[in-house]
Amino acid sequence: MQDLTKGSPVRLILTFAVPMLLGGLFQQTYVLIDAAVVGMVLGVESLAAVGGSQSVVFLLMGISMGSSAGFAIPVAKAFGAGDMSEVRKTAAAGLLLTIGVAALITVAGVVGGPLLLNVMNTPPEIIEEATLFVRALFAGASTTVLFNYQVATVRALGDSRTPLYLLIGSSIFNALLALLFVGGFGWGVAGAALATLTAHGIAAAVFQVIIWRRLPILRLSRADFAAGSSHLLEPFRLGLPMGLQWSVIAIGSMSVQMAINDLGPLSVAAFTAAMRVDSFGTLPMSAFSTALVTYVAQNRGARQWQRIRQGVWRTVLVGVGISVVAGLIIVMIGSSIVSILTGGDGEVIAMSRQVFLTNSTLHWVLAIVFITRAAVQGMDVASAPFISCVGETLGRIAVALLLVPQIGFLGVALAAPIAWLVGYFPLGLSWFRQRAKIISLEQDTETPLPLIA
């Protein structure tokens, strides 16, 4: 555990973010290996089938990723205030809500996932494999949902290293299982889904043992759950909008995916491969934003207003600088990696290059969006991030309807940067209003901070 209310803000945020960055690198590496196994063993159409289902997966699993982060914010706030009893009660409340989310996602994915693939006009060449992949993945989605909440809760206590070790082990195991299930046993795309579920299930079980033995603050008793049931409102208020905002973004991604599907399987494969590579460039900003949510929440609980303001500004500077460098690296080497994933298909490589030129070079814009969103969420403001996500979704839908039919795959490549710019405005407005309040409270630590959307 780590107290983020004392010490250099930049040093603390960097120290907290680096393990998450390393964990993300391992996760993205296994995702890349998984794509390579599917593409090289099963072919480009199977790779397109997995990629073509990702917006459906994102739509539903995004609820888990976002809500887990929201459920953990009250835990970080209680820890920052030094109230260990409240930490256990809020953690228990979040776990109760997580169980409900797991049931919802499982049923929605197994039953509704295949329907969404048909609504999205998934190409007939890949619809069968895409359906199989979605059903297999969501049948065991509860393991992933639980793992997401475990990670979020432990990070809320300032511990980003324990999740790192589990993520590394899970990623390596996932990659090995993908090779075995897909390449060895010949289980096709279902083998890729089963590899992920098995790895997450084992990681969640090991994580729970570690929590019980080494983190007594999270040893939840029946009394904690009984008390936690009266604490459901706050994590629900924060977790629901954060879960929905991921899904709202996914709706925009689905509209873009529909436009890609109309362009044919090669376009689907190119976009899938390009985004697998491009995602490496977004890892630093994702790590910084997750660290910043915990940092802001803990300091808000401790009423350290000046530290919040300083931490946010310095994280912006560091995040933008790293994102510029990471984006340029991807532009230089991305096409070579796509060539390996797709067997050197020239048309696919050419289309993926458009994604790198339009997305990777603008990662610094996304860094500002991520960091601003994290700062606002850490201040317990849920409405502005949700409005931002609605704006991003509308931007993607507009691109899918207006640009893609006119300029083809280039319109697909432009969808994300346009969405980032649209989504920033409500976040920026909300943060500057919060910042003004923080400045006025820096000399008066007794005054509670009103929430401003």
Short mmCIF file of C-alpha atoms in Angstrom, two decimals:
data_model
loop_
_atom_site.label_atom_id
_atom_site.label_comp_id
_atom_site.label_asym_id
_atom_site.label_seq_id
_atom_site.Cartn_x
_atom_site.Cartn_y
_atom_site.Cartn_z
CA MET A 1 0.00 0.00 0.00
CA GLN A 2 1.14 3.55 -0.68
CA ASP A 3 0.03 6.86 0.77
CA LEU A 4 -0.12 9.34 -2.12
CA THR A 5 -0.86 12.34 0.11
CA LYS A 6 2.78 12.96 1.05
CA GLY A 7 5.87 13.53 -1.11
CA SER A 8 6.60 14.81 -4.62
CA PRO A 9 3.46 14.54 -6.78
CA VAL A 10 5.37 13.69 -9.97
CA ARG A 11 7.57 11.12 -8.27
CA LEU A 12 4.57 9.46 -6.61
CA ILE A 13 2.49 9.39 -9.78
CA LEU A 14 5.39 8.06 -11.84
CA THR A 15 6.22 5.42 -9.24
CA PHE A 16 2.58 4.39 -9.14
CA ALA A 17 2.12 4.48 -12.92
CA VAL A 18 5.25 2.59 -14.02
CA PRO A 19 4.08 -0.82 -12.75
CA MET A 20 0.75 -0.27 -14.48
CA LEU A 21 2.58 0.68 -17.67
CA LEU A 22 4.66 -2.49 -17.50
CA GLY A 23 1.54 -4.53 -16.83
CA GLY A 24 -0.15 -2.92 -19.81
CA LEU A 25 2.86 -3.70 -21.99
CA PHE A 26 2.64 -7.36 -21.05
CA GLN A 27 -1.11 -7.37 -21.69
CA GLN A 28 -0.74 -5.76 -25.10
CA THR A 29 2.13 -8.10 -25.95
CA TYR A 30 -0.03 -11.15 -25.32
CA VAL A 31 -2.84 -9.50 -27.32
CA LEU A 32 -0.36 -9.02 -30.16
CA ILE A 33 0.86 -12.61 -29.85
CA ASP A 34 -2.74 -13.78 -29.77
CA ALA A 35 -3.43 -11.86 -32.98
CA ALA A 36 -0.26 -13.26 -34.54
CA VAL A 37 -1.25 -16.83 -33.64
CA VAL A 38 -4.75 -16.39 -35.04
CA GLY A 39 -3.52 -14.61 -38.19
CA MET A 40 -0.64 -16.94 -38.95
CA VAL A 41 -2.30 -20.24 -37.97
CA LEU A 42 -5.91 -19.62 -39.00
CA GLY A 43 -5.50 -16.89 -41.66
CA VAL A 44 -6.47 -13.28 -42.30
CA GLU A 45 -10.22 -13.97 -42.23
CA SER A 46 -10.00 -15.48 -38.73
CA LEU A 47 -8.01 -12.45 -37.61
CA ALA A 48 -10.75 -10.29 -39.09
CA ALA A 49 -13.38 -12.35 -37.23
CA VAL A 50 -11.69 -11.71 -33.88
CA GLY A 51 -11.15 -8.05 -34.74
CA GLY A 52 -14.67 -7.61 -36.06
CA SER A 53 -16.08 -8.74 -32.73
CA GLN A 54 -13.97 -6.38 -30.63
CA SER A 55 -16.46 -3.52 -30.63
CA VAL A 56 -19.11 -5.90 -29.24
CA VAL A 57 -16.65 -7.10 -26.60
CA PHE A 58 -15.72 -3.50 -25.81
CA LEU A 59 -19.38 -2.50 -25.55
CA LEU A 60 -20.08 -5.02 -22.79
CA MET A 61 -16.70 -5.53 -21.11
CA GLY A 62 -16.28 -1.75 -21.04
CA ILE A 63 -18.99 -1.75 -18.36
CA SER A 64 -16.73 -3.90 -16.21
CA MET A 65 -13.58 -1.86 -16.80
CA GLY A 66 -15.25 1.46 -16.15
CA SER A 67 -17.46 0.42 -13.25
CA SER A 68 -14.56 -1.32 -11.46
CA ALA A 69 -12.59 1.92 -11.52
CA GLY A 70 -15.63 3.82 -10.25
CA PHE A 71 -16.38 1.30 -7.49
CA ALA A 72 -12.80 1.70 -6.23
CA ILE A 73 -12.83 5.51 -5.94
CA PRO A 74 -14.60 5.51 -2.53
CA VAL A 75 -12.00 2.97 -1.36
CA ALA A 76 -9.16 5.35 -2.31
CA LYS A 77 -10.97 8.27 -0.70
CA ALA A 78 -11.47 6.36 2.59
CA PHE A 79 -7.84 5.24 2.57
CA GLY A 80 -6.66 8.81 2.04
CA ALA A 81 -8.76 9.87 5.02
CA GLY A 82 -7.18 7.12 7.14
CA ASP A 83 -10.51 5.36 7.85
CA MET A 84 -9.69 1.65 7.51
CA SER A 85 -13.14 0.51 8.60
CA GLU A 86 -14.67 2.58 5.81
CA VAL A 87 -12.16 1.07 3.38
CA ARG A 88 -13.51 -2.43 4.08
CA LYS A 89 -17.15 -1.33 3.92
CA THR A 90 -16.73 0.44 0.58
CA ALA A 91 -14.69 -2.47 -0.82
CA ALA A 92 -17.47 -4.88 0.19
CA ALA A 93 -20.08 -2.64 -1.43
CA GLY A 94 -18.05 -2.55 -4.63
CA LEU A 95 -17.75 -6.34 -4.66
CA LEU A 96 -21.51 -6.76 -4.29
CA LEU A 97 -22.04 -4.45 -7.26
CA THR A 98 -19.33 -6.31 -9.22
CA ILE A 99 -21.21 -9.60 -8.82
CA GLY A 100 -24.27 -7.97 -10.34
CA VAL A 101 -22.22 -6.55 -13.21
CA ALA A 102 -20.71 -9.99 -13.90
CA ALA A 103 -24.15 -11.61 -14.19
CA LEU A 104 -25.40 -8.82 -16.46
CA ILE A 105 -22.42 -9.00 -18.81
CA THR A 106 -22.50 -12.80 -19.08
CA VAL A 107 -26.16 -12.95 -20.08
CA ALA A 108 -25.97 -9.92 -22.37
CA GLY A 109 -22.85 -11.24 -24.12
CA VAL A 110 -23.98 -14.80 -24.72
CA VAL A 111 -27.49 -13.84 -25.80
CA GLY A 112 -27.06 -10.39 -27.32
CA GLY A 113 -23.52 -10.56 -28.70
CA PRO A 114 -24.35 -12.60 -31.82
CA LEU A 115 -27.36 -10.37 -32.49
CA LEU A 116 -25.15 -7.29 -32.43
CA LEU A 117 -22.75 -8.88 -34.92
CA ASN A 118 -25.63 -9.29 -37.35
CA VAL A 119 -26.85 -5.75 -36.76
CA MET A 120 -23.33 -4.50 -37.55
CA ASN A 121 -23.41 -6.18 -40.99
CA THR A 122 -20.43 -8.38 -40.15
CA PRO A 123 -19.15 -9.81 -43.47
CA PRO A 124 -20.55 -13.30 -44.19
CA GLU A 125 -17.01 -14.64 -44.61
CA ILE A 126 -16.29 -14.07 -40.90
CA ILE A 127 -19.68 -14.02 -39.17
CA GLU A 128 -19.58 -17.65 -38.06
CA GLU A 129 -16.17 -17.41 -36.39
CA ALA A 130 -16.98 -14.01 -34.89
CA THR A 131 -20.14 -15.44 -33.30
CA LEU A 132 -18.23 -18.40 -31.90
CA PHE A 133 -15.56 -16.12 -30.42
CA VAL A 134 -18.10 -13.82 -28.76
CA ARG A 135 -20.13 -16.63 -27.20
CA ALA A 136 -17.04 -18.40 -25.89
CA LEU A 137 -15.58 -15.22 -24.41
CA PHE A 138 -18.73 -14.08 -22.62
CA ALA A 139 -19.62 -17.50 -21.27
CA GLY A 140 -16.78 -17.10 -18.79
CA ALA A 141 -16.77 -13.31 -18.51
CA SER A 142 -17.29 -13.35 -14.74
CA THR A 143 -13.62 -14.28 -14.21
CA THR A 144 -12.49 -11.18 -16.10
CA VAL A 145 -14.99 -8.96 -14.27
CA LEU A 146 -13.77 -10.16 -10.87
CA PHE A 147 -10.13 -9.73 -11.87
CA ASN A 148 -10.82 -6.16 -13.02
CA TYR A 149 -12.33 -5.28 -9.64
CA GLN A 150 -9.50 -6.88 -7.70
CA VAL A 151 -6.97 -4.84 -9.68
CA ALA A 152 -8.92 -1.59 -9.23
CA THR A 153 -9.38 -2.07 -5.48
CA VAL A 154 -5.74 -2.88 -4.73
CA ARG A 155 -4.61 0.06 -6.87
CA ALA A 156 -6.96 2.31 -4.88
CA LEU A 157 -4.80 1.55 -1.85
CA GLY A 158 -1.74 2.82 -3.71
CA ASP A 159 -0.40 -0.66 -4.60
CA SER A 160 0.27 -0.94 -8.32
CA ARG A 161 3.01 -3.57 -8.02
CA THR A 162 0.92 -6.54 -6.89
CA PRO A 163 -1.46 -6.17 -9.88
CA LEU A 164 1.64 -5.89 -12.10
CA TYR A 165 2.94 -9.29 -11.04
CA LEU A 166 -0.47 -10.87 -11.64
CA LEU A 167 -0.83 -9.15 -15.02
CA ILE A 168 2.61 -10.36 -16.10
CA GLY A 169 1.85 -13.92 -15.07
CA SER A 170 -1.60 -13.80 -16.66
CA SER A 171 -0.23 -12.37 -19.92
CA ILE A 172 2.51 -14.97 -20.26
CA PHE A 173 0.11 -17.78 -19.42
CA ASN A 174 -2.45 -16.40 -21.87
CA ALA A 175 0.08 -16.30 -24.70
CA LEU A 176 1.23 -19.87 -24.01
CA LEU A 177 -2.34 -21.12 -23.82
CA ALA A 178 -3.21 -19.37 -27.10
CA LEU A 179 -0.33 -21.19 -28.79
CA LEU A 180 -1.51 -24.48 -27.28
CA PHE A 181 -5.26 -24.12 -27.82
CA VAL A 182 -5.16 -22.55 -31.28
CA GLY A 183 -1.94 -23.92 -32.76
CA GLY A 184 -1.66 -27.21 -30.87
CA PHE A 185 -5.20 -28.40 -30.24
CA GLY A 186 -6.72 -26.72 -33.29
CA TRP A 187 -9.63 -25.17 -31.39
CA GLY A 188 -9.78 -22.14 -33.69
CA VAL A 189 -10.95 -18.74 -32.48
CA ALA A 190 -12.77 -20.36 -29.54
CA GLY A 191 -9.35 -21.49 -28.33
CA ALA A 192 -8.18 -17.87 -28.27
CA ALA A 193 -11.17 -16.89 -26.11
CA LEU A 194 -10.69 -19.88 -23.80
CA ALA A 195 -7.02 -19.01 -23.34
CA THR A 196 -7.96 -15.53 -22.10
CA LEU A 197 -10.65 -16.80 -19.74
CA THR A 198 -8.43 -19.50 -18.27
CA ALA A 199 -5.58 -17.06 -17.66
CA HIS A 200 -7.90 -14.51 -16.01
CA GLY A 201 -9.57 -17.17 -13.87
CA ILE A 202 -6.26 -18.44 -12.51
CA ALA A 203 -5.02 -14.88 -11.96
CA ALA A 204 -8.19 -13.98 -10.02
CA ALA A 205 -7.83 -17.04 -7.78
CA VAL A 206 -4.16 -16.33 -7.06
CA PHE A 207 -4.95 -12.65 -6.49
CA GLN A 208 -7.54 -13.52 -3.87
CA VAL A 209 -5.04 -15.66 -1.98
CA ILE A 210 -2.51 -12.80 -2.05
CA ILE A 211 -5.12 -10.32 -0.83
CA TRP A 212 -6.11 -12.57 2.06
CA ARG A 213 -2.54 -13.24 3.17
CA ARG A 214 -0.80 -9.93 2.56
CA LEU A 215 -3.50 -7.23 2.59
CA PRO A 216 -5.41 -7.59 5.86
CA ILE A 217 -7.13 -4.29 5.20
CA LEU A 218 -9.12 -6.10 2.47
CA ARG A 219 -10.00 -9.20 4.48
CA LEU A 220 -13.72 -8.70 4.26
CA SER A 221 -16.00 -10.24 6.87
CA ARG A 222 -19.73 -10.83 6.95
CA ALA A 223 -20.05 -7.67 9.03
CA ASP A 224 -18.29 -5.67 6.29
CA PHE A 225 -20.76 -6.91 3.70
CA ALA A 226 -23.70 -6.20 5.99
CA ALA A 227 -22.42 -2.67 6.58
CA GLY A 228 -21.35 -2.33 2.97
CA SER A 229 -24.90 -2.87 1.73
CA SER A 230 -25.72 0.59 3.09
CA HIS A 231 -22.75 2.01 1.16
CA LEU A 232 -23.91 0.88 -2.27
CA LEU A 233 -25.11 4.29 -3.40
CA GLU A 234 -21.75 6.09 -3.66
CA PRO A 235 -19.85 3.42 -5.66
CA PHE A 236 -22.97 2.91 -7.78
CA ARG A 237 -23.20 6.67 -8.44
CA LEU A 238 -19.58 6.74 -9.58
CA GLY A 239 -19.30 3.30 -11.16
CA LEU A 240 -22.44 3.35 -13.29
CA PRO A 241 -21.52 6.48 -15.30
CA MET A 242 -17.92 5.28 -15.68
CA GLY A 243 -19.13 1.89 -16.89
CA LEU A 244 -21.67 3.44 -19.22
CA GLN A 245 -19.15 5.93 -20.60
CA TRP A 246 -16.99 3.06 -21.85
CA SER A 247 -20.03 1.46 -23.42
CA VAL A 248 -21.17 4.75 -24.94
CA ILE A 249 -17.75 5.06 -26.59
CA ALA A 250 -18.15 1.46 -27.73
CA ILE A 251 -21.40 2.38 -29.49
CA GLY A 252 -19.44 4.91 -31.51
CA SER A 253 -16.80 2.27 -32.18
CA MET A 254 -19.53 -0.09 -33.35
CA SER A 255 -20.77 2.49 -35.85
CA VAL A 256 -17.23 2.81 -37.19
CA GLN A 257 -16.90 -0.99 -37.23
CA MET A 258 -20.08 -1.20 -39.30
CA ALA A 259 -18.54 1.20 -41.79
CA ILE A 260 -15.35 -0.90 -41.84
CA ASN A 261 -17.38 -4.08 -42.36
CA ASP A 262 -18.93 -2.53 -45.46
CA LEU A 263 -15.42 -2.01 -46.85
CA GLY A 264 -14.69 -5.75 -46.73
CA PRO A 265 -12.62 -8.32 -44.76
CA LEU A 266 -9.25 -6.83 -45.75
CA SER A 267 -10.22 -3.48 -44.24
CA VAL A 268 -11.37 -5.25 -41.08
CA ALA A 269 -8.06 -7.13 -40.87
CA ALA A 270 -6.04 -3.94 -41.51
CA PHE A 271 -7.85 -1.98 -38.81
CA THR A 272 -7.58 -4.89 -36.35
CA ALA A 273 -3.84 -5.27 -36.87
CA ALA A 274 -3.18 -1.52 -36.81
CA MET A 275 -5.08 -0.99 -33.57
CA ARG A 276 -3.25 -3.90 -31.94
CA VAL A 277 0.00 -2.04 -32.63
CA ASP A 278 -1.31 1.48 -32.00
CA SER A 279 -2.59 0.46 -28.56
CA PHE A 280 1.02 0.27 -27.35
CA GLY A 281 1.27 4.04 -27.80
CA THR A 282 -1.76 4.66 -25.58
CA LEU A 283 -0.39 2.62 -22.68
CA PRO A 284 1.54 5.47 -20.99
CA MET A 285 -1.47 7.79 -20.91
CA SER A 286 -3.70 4.98 -19.66
CA ALA A 287 -1.26 4.24 -16.83
CA PHE A 288 -0.90 7.91 -15.91
CA SER A 289 -4.66 8.48 -15.90
CA THR A 290 -5.31 5.46 -13.67
CA ALA A 291 -2.59 6.60 -11.28
CA LEU A 292 -3.98 10.12 -11.26
CA VAL A 293 -7.50 9.00 -10.33
CA THR A 294 -6.10 7.31 -7.22
CA TYR A 295 -3.79 10.24 -6.47
CA VAL A 296 -6.59 12.81 -6.71
CA ALA A 297 -9.07 10.67 -4.75
CA GLN A 298 -6.62 10.03 -1.89
CA ASN A 299 -5.63 13.70 -1.69
CA ARG A 300 -9.26 14.74 -1.81
CA GLY A 301 -9.95 12.45 1.15
CA ALA A 302 -6.97 14.06 2.95
CA ARG A 303 -8.10 17.56 1.83
CA GLN A 304 -4.75 18.29 0.20
CA TRP A 305 -6.10 20.69 -2.43
CA GLN A 306 -2.83 22.23 -3.61
CA ARG A 307 -1.32 18.79 -4.20
CA ILE A 308 -4.23 17.91 -6.47
CA ARG A 309 -3.72 20.97 -8.65
CA GLN A 310 0.03 20.49 -8.88
CA GLY A 311 -0.23 16.78 -9.58
CA VAL A 312 -2.68 17.22 -12.46
CA TRP A 313 -0.64 19.92 -14.22
CA ARG A 314 2.64 18.06 -13.95
CA THR A 315 1.05 14.82 -15.15
CA VAL A 316 -0.19 16.65 -18.25
CA LEU A 317 3.34 17.80 -19.07
CA VAL A 318 4.88 14.37 -18.58
CA GLY A 319 2.04 12.54 -20.35
CA VAL A 320 2.10 14.74 -23.44
CA GLY A 321 5.87 14.44 -23.80
CA ILE A 322 5.87 10.66 -23.55
CA SER A 323 2.89 10.36 -25.92
CA VAL A 324 4.66 12.37 -28.64
CA VAL A 325 7.70 10.10 -28.49
CA ALA A 326 5.65 6.89 -28.35
CA GLY A 327 3.52 7.99 -31.30
CA LEU A 328 6.54 8.72 -33.48
CA ILE A 329 8.04 5.31 -32.70
CA ILE A 330 4.84 3.58 -33.77
CA VAL A 331 4.75 5.56 -37.02
CA MET A 332 8.28 4.37 -37.78
CA ILE A 333 7.92 0.65 -36.97
CA GLY A 334 4.16 -0.03 -37.00
CA SER A 335 3.88 -1.14 -40.62
CA SER A 336 6.64 -3.71 -40.16
CA ILE A 337 4.78 -5.28 -37.25
CA VAL A 338 1.54 -5.36 -39.23
CA SER A 339 3.40 -7.12 -42.03
CA ILE A 340 4.32 -9.91 -39.61
CA LEU A 341 0.76 -10.19 -38.27
CA THR A 342 -0.87 -10.40 -41.69
CA GLY A 343 1.70 -12.37 -43.66
CA GLY A 344 2.92 -9.37 -45.64
CA ASP A 345 -0.34 -8.47 -47.39
CA GLY A 346 0.51 -5.20 -49.18
CA GLU A 347 -3.02 -3.77 -49.23
CA VAL A 348 -3.51 -4.42 -45.52
CA ILE A 349 -0.14 -2.81 -44.72
CA ALA A 350 -0.96 0.29 -46.76
CA MET A 351 -4.27 0.79 -44.97
CA SER A 352 -2.71 0.26 -41.55
CA ARG A 353 -0.16 2.98 -42.34
CA GLN A 354 -3.05 5.47 -42.65
CA VAL A 355 -4.12 4.59 -39.10
CA PHE A 356 -0.63 5.22 -37.75
CA LEU A 357 -0.28 8.58 -39.51
CA THR A 358 -3.63 9.88 -38.30
CA ASN A 359 -3.84 8.30 -34.83
CA SER A 360 -0.34 7.74 -33.48
CA THR A 361 0.85 11.26 -34.32
CA LEU A 362 -2.02 12.69 -32.26
CA HIS A 363 -1.65 10.55 -29.16
CA TRP A 364 -0.73 13.70 -27.24
CA VAL A 365 -4.30 14.92 -27.72
CA LEU A 366 -5.63 11.69 -26.25
CA ALA A 367 -3.17 12.07 -23.36
CA ILE A 368 -4.75 15.40 -22.41
CA VAL A 369 -8.23 13.85 -22.65
CA PHE A 370 -7.26 10.86 -20.47
CA ILE A 371 -5.54 12.95 -17.81
CA THR A 372 -8.30 15.56 -17.62
CA ARG A 373 -10.93 12.83 -17.34
CA ALA A 374 -8.97 11.17 -14.54
CA ALA A 375 -8.66 14.45 -12.63
CA VAL A 376 -12.39 15.09 -12.84
CA GLN A 377 -13.28 11.53 -11.86
CA GLY A 378 -10.93 11.68 -8.89
CA MET A 379 -12.89 14.72 -7.72
CA ASP A 380 -16.06 12.57 -7.61
CA VAL A 381 -17.57 14.25 -10.69
CA ALA A 382 -19.33 11.72 -12.89
CA SER A 383 -21.45 13.80 -15.26
CA ALA A 384 -18.74 15.57 -17.28
CA PRO A 385 -16.86 12.37 -18.22
CA PHE A 386 -20.14 10.82 -19.32
CA ILE A 387 -21.05 13.85 -21.44
CA SER A 388 -17.55 13.70 -22.92
CA CYS A 389 -18.07 10.09 -23.93
CA VAL A 390 -21.40 10.95 -25.52
CA GLY A 391 -19.58 13.62 -27.53
CA GLU A 392 -16.94 11.12 -28.63
CA THR A 393 -19.65 8.71 -29.68
CA LEU A 394 -21.48 11.33 -31.72
CA GLY A 395 -18.17 12.23 -33.38
CA ARG A 396 -17.53 8.63 -34.38
CA ILE A 397 -21.08 8.16 -35.64
CA ALA A 398 -20.80 11.33 -37.75
CA VAL A 399 -17.56 10.07 -39.28
CA ALA A 400 -19.06 6.65 -40.01
CA LEU A 401 -22.09 8.19 -41.71
CA LEU A 402 -20.47 11.12 -43.53
CA LEU A 403 -16.73 10.60 -44.05
CA VAL A 404 -16.28 6.86 -44.61
CA PRO A 405 -18.76 6.67 -47.53
CA GLN A 406 -16.90 9.58 -49.17
CA ILE A 407 -13.22 8.83 -48.55
CA GLY A 408 -13.22 5.16 -47.56
CA PHE A 409 -10.67 3.76 -45.14
CA LEU A 410 -9.09 7.18 -44.52
CA GLY A 411 -12.37 8.19 -42.87
CA VAL A 412 -12.03 5.19 -40.56
CA ALA A 413 -8.52 6.33 -39.64
CA LEU A 414 -9.76 9.87 -38.86
CA ALA A 415 -12.63 8.74 -36.62
CA ALA A 416 -10.67 8.50 -33.36
CA PRO A 417 -8.84 11.87 -33.53
CA ILE A 418 -12.07 13.68 -34.36
CA ALA A 419 -13.80 11.95 -31.42
CA TRP A 420 -10.96 12.91 -29.04
CA LEU A 421 -11.27 16.58 -29.93
CA VAL A 422 -15.05 16.59 -29.51
CA GLY A 423 -14.84 14.73 -26.19
CA TYR A 424 -12.32 17.06 -24.60
CA PHE A 425 -14.51 20.18 -24.33
CA PRO A 426 -16.86 19.12 -21.47
CA LEU A 427 -13.90 17.65 -19.59
CA GLY A 428 -11.81 20.79 -19.95
CA LEU A 429 -14.69 23.00 -18.84
CA SER A 430 -15.38 20.81 -15.82
CA TRP A 431 -11.74 20.64 -14.76
CA PHE A 432 -11.16 24.40 -14.96
CA ARG A 433 -14.25 24.95 -12.82
CA GLN A 434 -13.00 22.38 -10.33
CA ARG A 435 -9.55 23.97 -10.39
CA ALA A 436 -11.01 27.37 -9.51
CA LYS A 437 -12.75 25.84 -6.50
CA ILE A 438 -9.57 24.03 -5.45
CA ILE A 439 -7.60 27.27 -5.49
CA SER A 440 -10.19 28.97 -3.30
CA LEU A 441 -10.05 26.08 -0.82
CA GLU A 442 -6.28 25.77 -0.56
CA GLN A 443 -6.26 28.17 2.41
CA ASP A 444 -9.39 26.75 4.01
CA THR A 445 -9.10 22.98 4.53
CA GLU A 446 -12.18 22.93 6.73
CA THR A 447 -14.61 23.81 3.93
CA PRO A 448 -16.06 20.79 2.08
CA LEU A 449 -15.60 20.76 -1.66
CA PRO A 450 -18.88 21.04 -3.55
CA LEU A 451 -19.26 18.85 -6.59
CA ILE A 452 -19.36 20.66 -9.89
CA ALA A 453 -20.22 18.88 -13.12
#
